[in-house]
PDB file of C-alpha atoms in Angstrom:
ATOM      1  CA  MET A 801      32.067 -46.025  39.660  1.00 91.00           C
ATOM      2  CA  GLU A 802      35.034 -47.705  39.575  1.00 94.00           C
ATOM      3  CA  ASP A 803      33.874 -49.188  36.082  1.00 96.00           C
ATOM      4  CA  CYS A 804      33.268 -45.784  34.962  1.00 97.00           C
ATOM      5  CA  ARG A 805      36.607 -44.644  35.889  1.00 97.00           C
ATOM      6  CA  LYS A 806      38.087 -47.202  33.782  1.00 97.00           C
ATOM      7  CA  ILE A 807      35.866 -46.556  30.787  1.00 97.00           C
ATOM      8  CA  LEU A 808      37.259 -43.174  31.125  1.00 98.00           C
ATOM      9  CA  VAL A 809      40.577 -43.288  31.523  1.00 98.00           C
ATOM     10  CA  SER A 810      41.207 -46.297  28.660  1.00 98.00           C
ATOM     11  CA  GLY A 811      38.831 -44.307  26.232  1.00 97.00           C
ATOM     12  CA  ILE A 812      40.693 -40.887  27.158  1.00 98.00           C
ATOM     13  CA  ALA A 813      44.068 -42.311  26.299  1.00 97.00           C
ATOM     14  CA  SER A 814      42.548 -43.836  23.109  1.00 96.00           C
ATOM     15  CA  LEU A 815      41.459 -40.256  21.970  1.00 97.00           C
ATOM     16  CA  ASN A 816      45.452 -39.197  22.909  1.00 97.00           C
ATOM     17  CA  LEU A 817      43.917 -36.512  25.181  1.00 97.00           C
ATOM     18  CA  ASN A 818      45.987 -34.655  28.366  1.00 96.00           C
ATOM     19  CA  VAL A 819      43.742 -35.421  30.735  1.00 97.00           C
ATOM     20  CA  THR A 820      44.401 -34.860  34.670  1.00 97.00           C
ATOM     21  CA  ASP A 821      42.980 -37.203  37.257  1.00 97.00           C
ATOM     22  CA  GLN A 822      41.367 -34.275  39.073  1.00 98.00           C
ATOM     23  CA  GLN A 823      39.668 -33.959  35.284  1.00 98.00           C
ATOM     24  CA  VAL A 824      38.777 -37.641  35.394  1.00 98.00           C
ATOM     25  CA  ASP A 825      37.231 -37.076  39.376  1.00 98.00           C
ATOM     26  CA  GLN A 826      35.268 -34.371  37.836  1.00 98.00           C
ATOM     27  CA  LEU A 827      33.845 -35.853  34.832  1.00 98.00           C
ATOM     28  CA  LEU A 828      32.701 -38.828  37.476  1.00 98.00           C
ATOM     29  CA  SER A 829      31.020 -36.471  39.433  1.00 98.00           C
ATOM     30  CA  PHE A 830      29.367 -35.185  36.400  1.00 97.00           C
ATOM     31  CA  ILE A 831      27.675 -38.543  35.800  1.00 97.00           C
ATOM     32  CA  LYS A 832      26.867 -39.141  39.536  1.00 96.00           C
ATOM     33  CA  LEU A 833      24.914 -36.037  38.925  1.00 96.00           C
ATOM     34  CA  ILE A 834      23.361 -36.621  35.881  1.00 94.00           C
ATOM     35  CA  GLU A 835      22.404 -39.833  37.694  1.00 93.00           C
ATOM     36  CA  LYS A 836      21.057 -37.982  40.611  1.00 92.00           C
ATOM     37  CA  TRP A 837      18.781 -35.546  38.771  1.00 93.00           C
ATOM     38  CA  ASN A 838      17.762 -38.023  35.907  1.00 91.00           C
ATOM     39  CA  LYS A 839      14.894 -39.352  38.006  1.00 84.00           C
ATOM     40  CA  ALA A 840      13.119 -35.884  38.518  1.00 85.00           C
ATOM     41  CA  TYR A 841      14.357 -34.493  35.335  1.00 85.00           C
ATOM     42  CA  ASN A 842      14.234 -36.905  32.913  1.00 83.00           C
ATOM     43  CA  LEU A 843      17.638 -35.402  31.554  1.00 87.00           C
ATOM     44  CA  THR A 844      18.933 -38.510  29.188  1.00 88.00           C
ATOM     45  CA  ALA A 845      16.833 -41.812  28.018  1.00 88.00           C
ATOM     46  CA  ILE A 846      20.512 -43.216  28.925  1.00 90.00           C
ATOM     47  CA  ARG A 847      20.100 -44.901  32.500  1.00 90.00           C
ATOM     48  CA  ASP A 848      23.011 -46.930  32.795  1.00 93.00           C
ATOM     49  CA  ARG A 849      26.488 -44.921  34.167  1.00 95.00           C
ATOM     50  CA  GLU A 850      28.932 -47.533  32.371  1.00 95.00           C
ATOM     51  CA  GLU A 851      26.879 -46.231  29.148  1.00 95.00           C
ATOM     52  CA  MET A 852      26.604 -42.389  30.119  1.00 96.00           C
ATOM     53  CA  ALA A 853      30.364 -42.651  30.272  1.00 97.00           C
ATOM     54  CA  ARG A 854      30.872 -43.898  26.704  1.00 96.00           C
ATOM     55  CA  LEU A 855      27.858 -42.376  24.769  1.00 94.00           C
ATOM     56  CA  HIS A 856      27.972 -38.777  26.806  1.00 95.00           C
ATOM     57  CA  ILE A 857      31.145 -38.387  27.898  1.00 97.00           C
ATOM     58  CA  LEU A 858      33.711 -39.802  26.011  1.00 97.00           C
ATOM     59  CA  ASP A 859      31.478 -39.057  22.351  1.00 96.00           C
ATOM     60  CA  SER A 860      31.640 -35.124  23.600  1.00 97.00           C
ATOM     61  CA  LEU A 861      35.549 -35.599  24.411  1.00 98.00           C
ATOM     62  CA  THR A 862      35.918 -36.642  20.692  1.00 96.00           C
ATOM     63  CA  ILE A 863      35.779 -33.119  19.345  1.00 96.00           C
ATOM     64  CA  VAL A 864      38.519 -31.957  21.607  1.00 97.00           C
ATOM     65  CA  PRO A 865      40.889 -31.791  18.988  1.00 96.00           C
ATOM     66  CA  HIS A 866      39.112 -29.700  16.752  1.00 96.00           C
ATOM     67  CA  ILE A 867      37.670 -26.927  19.354  1.00 96.00           C
ATOM     68  CA  GLU A 868      38.714 -23.412  18.046  1.00 92.00           C
ATOM     69  CA  GLY A 869      38.972 -20.426  19.787  1.00 96.00           C
ATOM     70  CA  LYS A 870      38.514 -19.053  23.399  1.00 97.00           C
ATOM     71  CA  ARG A 871      34.630 -18.207  23.553  1.00 98.00           C
ATOM     72  CA  ILE A 872      32.752 -21.186  22.914  1.00 98.00           C
ATOM     73  CA  ILE A 873      28.819 -21.581  22.631  1.00 98.00           C
ATOM     74  CA  ASP A 874      26.841 -25.070  23.154  1.00 98.00           C
ATOM     75  CA  ILE A 875      23.857 -24.579  21.697  1.00 97.00           C
ATOM     76  CA  GLY A 876      20.771 -26.876  22.930  1.00 96.00           C
ATOM     77  CA  THR A 877      23.183 -28.032  25.572  1.00 96.00           C
ATOM     78  CA  GLY A 878      20.545 -30.245  27.432  1.00 94.00           C
ATOM     79  CA  ALA A 879      22.477 -32.124  30.317  1.00 95.00           C
ATOM     80  CA  GLY A 880      25.172 -29.962  29.356  1.00 97.00           C
ATOM     81  CA  LEU A 881      26.398 -32.451  26.606  1.00 97.00           C
ATOM     82  CA  PRO A 882      29.461 -31.869  24.839  1.00 97.00           C
ATOM     83  CA  GLY A 883      29.905 -28.248  26.852  1.00 98.00           C
ATOM     84  CA  ILE A 884      30.325 -29.852  30.661  1.00 98.00           C
ATOM     85  CA  PRO A 885      32.940 -32.484  29.523  1.00 98.00           C
ATOM     86  CA  LEU A 886      34.641 -30.364  26.937  1.00 98.00           C
ATOM     87  CA  ALA A 887      35.062 -26.993  29.912  1.00 98.00           C
ATOM     88  CA  ILE A 888      36.548 -29.687  32.116  1.00 98.00           C
ATOM     89  CA  CYS A 889      38.807 -30.720  30.116  1.00 98.00           C
ATOM     90  CA  LEU A 890      39.726 -27.296  28.583  1.00 98.00           C
ATOM     91  CA  PRO A 891      39.752 -24.842  31.844  1.00 98.00           C
ATOM     92  CA  GLU A 892      41.504 -22.241  29.583  1.00 97.00           C
ATOM     93  CA  VAL A 893      38.448 -21.905  26.974  1.00 98.00           C
ATOM     94  CA  GLY A 894      35.027 -20.142  27.895  1.00 98.00           C
ATOM     95  CA  PHE A 895      32.093 -22.073  27.154  1.00 98.00           C
ATOM     96  CA  THR A 896      28.397 -20.609  27.385  1.00 98.00           C
ATOM     97  CA  LEU A 897      25.623 -23.586  27.664  1.00 98.00           C
ATOM     98  CA  LEU A 898      22.503 -22.278  26.283  1.00 98.00           C
ATOM     99  CA  ASP A 899      19.118 -24.136  26.177  1.00 97.00           C
ATOM    100  CA  SER A 900      15.497 -23.402  25.925  1.00 97.00           C
ATOM    101  CA  ASN A 901      14.699 -26.194  28.355  1.00 95.00           C
ATOM    102  CA  ALA A 902      14.402 -24.467  32.074  1.00 96.00           C
ATOM    103  CA  LYS A 903      14.816 -27.897  33.984  1.00 94.00           C
ATOM    104  CA  LYS A 904      17.926 -28.970  32.055  1.00 95.00           C
ATOM    105  CA  THR A 905      19.493 -25.298  32.545  1.00 97.00           C
ATOM    106  CA  ARG A 906      18.954 -25.685  36.368  1.00 96.00           C
ATOM    107  CA  PHE A 907      20.711 -28.978  36.048  1.00 96.00           C
ATOM    108  CA  VAL A 908      23.795 -27.323  34.233  1.00 97.00           C
ATOM    109  CA  GLN A 909      23.555 -24.733  36.710  1.00 98.00           C
ATOM    110  CA  GLN A 910      23.816 -26.696  39.793  1.00 97.00           C
ATOM    111  CA  VAL A 911      26.547 -28.954  37.759  1.00 98.00           C
ATOM    112  CA  VAL A 912      28.746 -25.859  37.086  1.00 98.00           C
ATOM    113  CA  LEU A 913      28.098 -24.990  41.168  1.00 98.00           C
ATOM    114  CA  GLU A 914      29.069 -28.169  42.603  1.00 97.00           C
ATOM    115  CA  LEU A 915      31.885 -28.912  40.278  1.00 98.00           C
ATOM    116  CA  LYS A 916      33.290 -25.322  40.557  1.00 97.00           C
ATOM    117  CA  LEU A 917      33.861 -24.620  37.296  1.00 98.00           C
ATOM    118  CA  LYS A 918      34.801 -21.117  36.466  1.00 98.00           C
ATOM    119  CA  ASN A 919      34.722 -20.836  32.869  1.00 98.00           C
ATOM    120  CA  VAL A 920      31.353 -22.147  31.989  1.00 98.00           C
ATOM    121  CA  GLU A 921      28.176 -19.326  31.714  1.00 98.00           C
ATOM    122  CA  VAL A 922      24.683 -21.299  31.338  1.00 98.00           C
ATOM    123  CA  LEU A 923      21.780 -19.503  29.777  1.00 98.00           C
ATOM    124  CA  HIS A 924      18.083 -20.520  29.549  1.00 98.00           C
ATOM    125  CA  SER A 925      16.741 -19.096  26.045  1.00 98.00           C
ATOM    126  CA  ARG A 926      15.871 -19.840  22.775  1.00 97.00           C
ATOM    127  CA  VAL A 927      18.585 -19.413  20.350  1.00 97.00           C
ATOM    128  CA  GLU A 928      17.221 -16.969  18.494  1.00 95.00           C
ATOM    129  CA  ASN A 929      16.019 -14.632  20.975  1.00 97.00           C
ATOM    130  CA  TYR A 930      19.747 -14.346  22.551  1.00 97.00           C
ATOM    131  CA  HIS A 931      21.930 -11.747  21.453  1.00 97.00           C
ATOM    132  CA  PRO A 932      25.213 -11.708  23.068  1.00 96.00           C
ATOM    133  CA  GLU A 933      26.952  -8.389  23.280  1.00 95.00           C
ATOM    134  CA  GLN A 934      30.307 -10.169  22.380  1.00 96.00           C
ATOM    135  CA  THR A 935      29.943 -13.214  19.775  1.00 96.00           C
ATOM    136  CA  TYR A 936      32.018 -16.179  19.623  1.00 97.00           C
ATOM    137  CA  ASP A 937      34.779 -18.098  18.121  1.00 97.00           C
ATOM    138  CA  ALA A 938      32.554 -21.147  17.698  1.00 97.00           C
ATOM    139  CA  VAL A 939      29.273 -22.581  17.888  1.00 97.00           C
ATOM    140  CA  LEU A 940      28.817 -26.436  18.940  1.00 97.00           C
ATOM    141  CA  THR A 941      25.837 -28.387  18.635  1.00 96.00           C
ATOM    142  CA  ARG A 942      25.081 -31.995  19.355  1.00 92.00           C
ATOM    143  CA  ALA A 943      21.838 -33.413  18.098  1.00 78.00           C
ATOM    144  CA  PHE A 944      20.251 -30.156  17.732  1.00 81.00           C
ATOM    145  CA  ALA A 945      18.501 -29.849  14.469  1.00 86.00           C
ATOM    146  CA  SER A 946      19.605 -30.226  10.837  1.00 89.00           C
ATOM    147  CA  LEU A 947      22.474 -28.537   9.307  1.00 92.00           C
ATOM    148  CA  PRO A 948      20.383 -25.568   7.508  1.00 92.00           C
ATOM    149  CA  ASP A 949      18.459 -24.784  10.447  1.00 93.00           C
ATOM    150  CA  ILE A 950      21.258 -25.325  12.584  1.00 93.00           C
ATOM    151  CA  VAL A 951      23.487 -22.499  10.271  1.00 92.00           C
ATOM    152  CA  LYS A 952      19.806 -19.936  10.064  1.00 92.00           C
ATOM    153  CA  LEU A 953      19.544 -20.085  14.075  1.00 94.00           C
ATOM    154  CA  THR A 954      23.069 -19.437  15.084  1.00 95.00           C
ATOM    155  CA  ALA A 955      24.657 -17.152  12.213  1.00 92.00           C
ATOM    156  CA  HIS A 956      23.963 -13.792  14.549  1.00 95.00           C
ATOM    157  CA  LEU A 957      26.466 -15.513  17.547  1.00 96.00           C
ATOM    158  CA  LEU A 958      29.519 -16.140  15.646  1.00 95.00           C
ATOM    159  CA  SER A 959      32.622 -13.571  15.060  1.00 94.00           C
ATOM    160  CA  LYS A 960      33.507 -13.310  11.404  1.00 91.00           C
ATOM    161  CA  GLU A 961      35.664 -15.974  11.459  1.00 91.00           C
ATOM    162  CA  GLY A 962      33.865 -17.804  13.469  1.00 94.00           C
ATOM    163  CA  VAL A 963      33.426 -21.387  13.123  1.00 96.00           C
ATOM    164  CA  LEU A 964      30.357 -24.022  13.286  1.00 96.00           C
ATOM    165  CA  LEU A 965      30.675 -27.108  14.613  1.00 97.00           C
ATOM    166  CA  ALA A 966      28.284 -29.597  14.744  1.00 95.00           C
ATOM    167  CA  MET A 967      27.952 -33.234  16.133  1.00 95.00           C
ATOM    168  CA  LYS A 968      26.013 -35.706  13.868  1.00 92.00           C
ATOM    169  CA  GLY A 969      25.433 -39.049  13.145  1.00 85.00           C
ATOM    170  CA  GLN A 970      26.344 -40.645   9.622  1.00 72.00           C
ATOM    171  CA  SER A 971      24.148 -39.990   6.080  1.00 69.00           C
ATOM    172  CA  LEU A 972      24.619 -36.474   5.674  1.00 83.00           C
ATOM    173  CA  ASP A 973      24.807 -35.998   2.145  1.00 85.00           C
ATOM    174  CA  ALA A 974      21.384 -34.135   1.934  1.00 86.00           C
ATOM    175  CA  GLU A 975      21.898 -31.780   4.491  1.00 88.00           C
ATOM    176  CA  LEU A 976      25.392 -31.122   3.498  1.00 90.00           C
ATOM    177  CA  ALA A 977      24.179 -30.224  -0.276  1.00 90.00           C
ATOM    178  CA  GLU A 978      22.178 -27.609   1.240  1.00 90.00           C
ATOM    179  CA  ILE A 979      25.221 -25.648   2.777  1.00 90.00           C
ATOM    180  CA  THR A 980      27.214 -23.711   0.400  1.00 87.00           C
ATOM    181  CA  ALA A 981      29.402 -22.305   2.956  1.00 88.00           C
ATOM    182  CA  LYS A 982      32.868 -23.870   3.211  1.00 90.00           C
ATOM    183  CA  LYS A 983      32.347 -27.346   5.169  1.00 92.00           C
ATOM    184  CA  SER A 984      34.679 -30.438   5.912  1.00 94.00           C
ATOM    185  CA  VAL A 985      33.344 -33.669   7.368  1.00 94.00           C
ATOM    186  CA  ILE A 986      35.600 -35.217  10.191  1.00 94.00           C
ATOM    187  CA  SER A 987      34.841 -38.885  10.973  1.00 93.00           C
ATOM    188  CA  VAL A 988      35.068 -39.420  15.007  1.00 92.00           C
ATOM    189  CA  SER A 989      35.095 -42.696  16.557  1.00 92.00           C
ATOM    190  CA  VAL A 990      33.665 -42.911  20.111  1.00 94.00           C
ATOM    191  CA  PRO A 991      35.902 -45.369  22.280  1.00 94.00           C
ATOM    192  CA  GLY A 992      34.693 -48.583  23.558  1.00 93.00           C
ATOM    193  CA  THR A 993      31.422 -48.636  21.126  1.00 94.00           C
ATOM    194  CA  ASP A 994      30.981 -49.273  17.336  1.00 91.00           C
ATOM    195  CA  VAL A 995      29.243 -45.985  17.496  1.00 84.00           C
ATOM    196  CA  GLU A 996      29.943 -43.977  13.959  1.00 82.00           C
ATOM    197  CA  ARG A 997      29.984 -40.036  14.390  1.00 89.00           C
ATOM    198  CA  CYS A 998      31.205 -37.308  12.663  1.00 93.00           C
ATOM    199  CA  LEU A 999      32.133 -33.677  13.329  1.00 95.00           C
ATOM    200  CA  VAL A1000      30.483 -30.919  10.630  1.00 95.00           C
ATOM    201  CA  ARG A1001      33.008 -27.943  10.582  1.00 95.00           C
ATOM    202  CA  ILE A1002      31.604 -25.205   8.685  1.00 94.00           C
ATOM    203  CA  GLN A1003      33.580 -22.030   8.341  1.00 89.00           C
ATOM    204  CA  SER A1004      32.015 -18.553   8.635  1.00 76.00           C
ATOM    205  CA  PRO A1005      28.357 -19.709   7.901  1.00 70.00           C
ATOM    206  CA  GLU A1006      26.951 -16.060   8.507  1.00 57.00           C
ATOM    207  CA  GLN A1007      28.297 -15.358   4.974  1.00 48.00           C
ATOM    208  CA  ALA A1008      26.646 -18.791   3.672  1.00 46.00           C
ATOM    209  CA  GLU A1009      24.065 -19.248   1.572  1.00 46.00           C
ATOM    210  CA  VAL A1010      21.612 -22.127   2.545  1.00 45.00           C
ATOM    211  CA  SER A1011      19.585 -23.352  -0.319  1.00 41.00           C
TER     212      SER A1011
END
C-alpha cells in the first residue's frame, strides 16, 4: 500500500487539504476493504488499488472545500463515495450515506464499524421513500442521475437554506438549462489524473422549478 500512500499524500497536498497521518491510514484501510469486498459484492469496476486511490479517494476529496453545514446526506453512495472519504477528513460533520442496494449498504456499514467512524449513519432506502425527522444542510450526489432528476428526488431532504452539490463530468449544458434555481458550476481536477470533473452547486433547489 506504500504506492497508494504516496498517491494520497501527494494528492492531498495538491488539494491543499489539512489531513492527518491517522486519516491517511483510514483512507488506505478503506481502499483495502473495497479491494477485499469487491470480489464478492462487485462494488466498483476499478480493480487496481492505485486507481482507487486516485479515482475514488482523491476524486471524493476534491469537494472538501465546498462542503457546507454540519448535516450532509450522500445519495446513491454505492461503495461509500464520496461520503466515507469526506467523513474521514471532516470528523466534525455528520454524514448520512443512503443507497437502495442492500449489498452496498452492508459493505458501507462494515466500513463504518471497522474504521470506527462516529459521524456516519448508513441507510438502505430509495431516496424518495426516505423522510427524515430533521432536514439536511446539503445533499451530495456522485454519478447518481441527471440534474433535473436529482432536484426532484432530493428536494424534500434539504433545509430551507440547503444546497445540492452534484459531482458531475463535463458537458452539462442541457441539464443545467432545465434548472431555474440559483446555480454555479465549479471545475475540479483530480490530482495525478487528466480527469476533468465539475461540482454543480444549486441553492435551495426545493424552491426551484424544473422546466
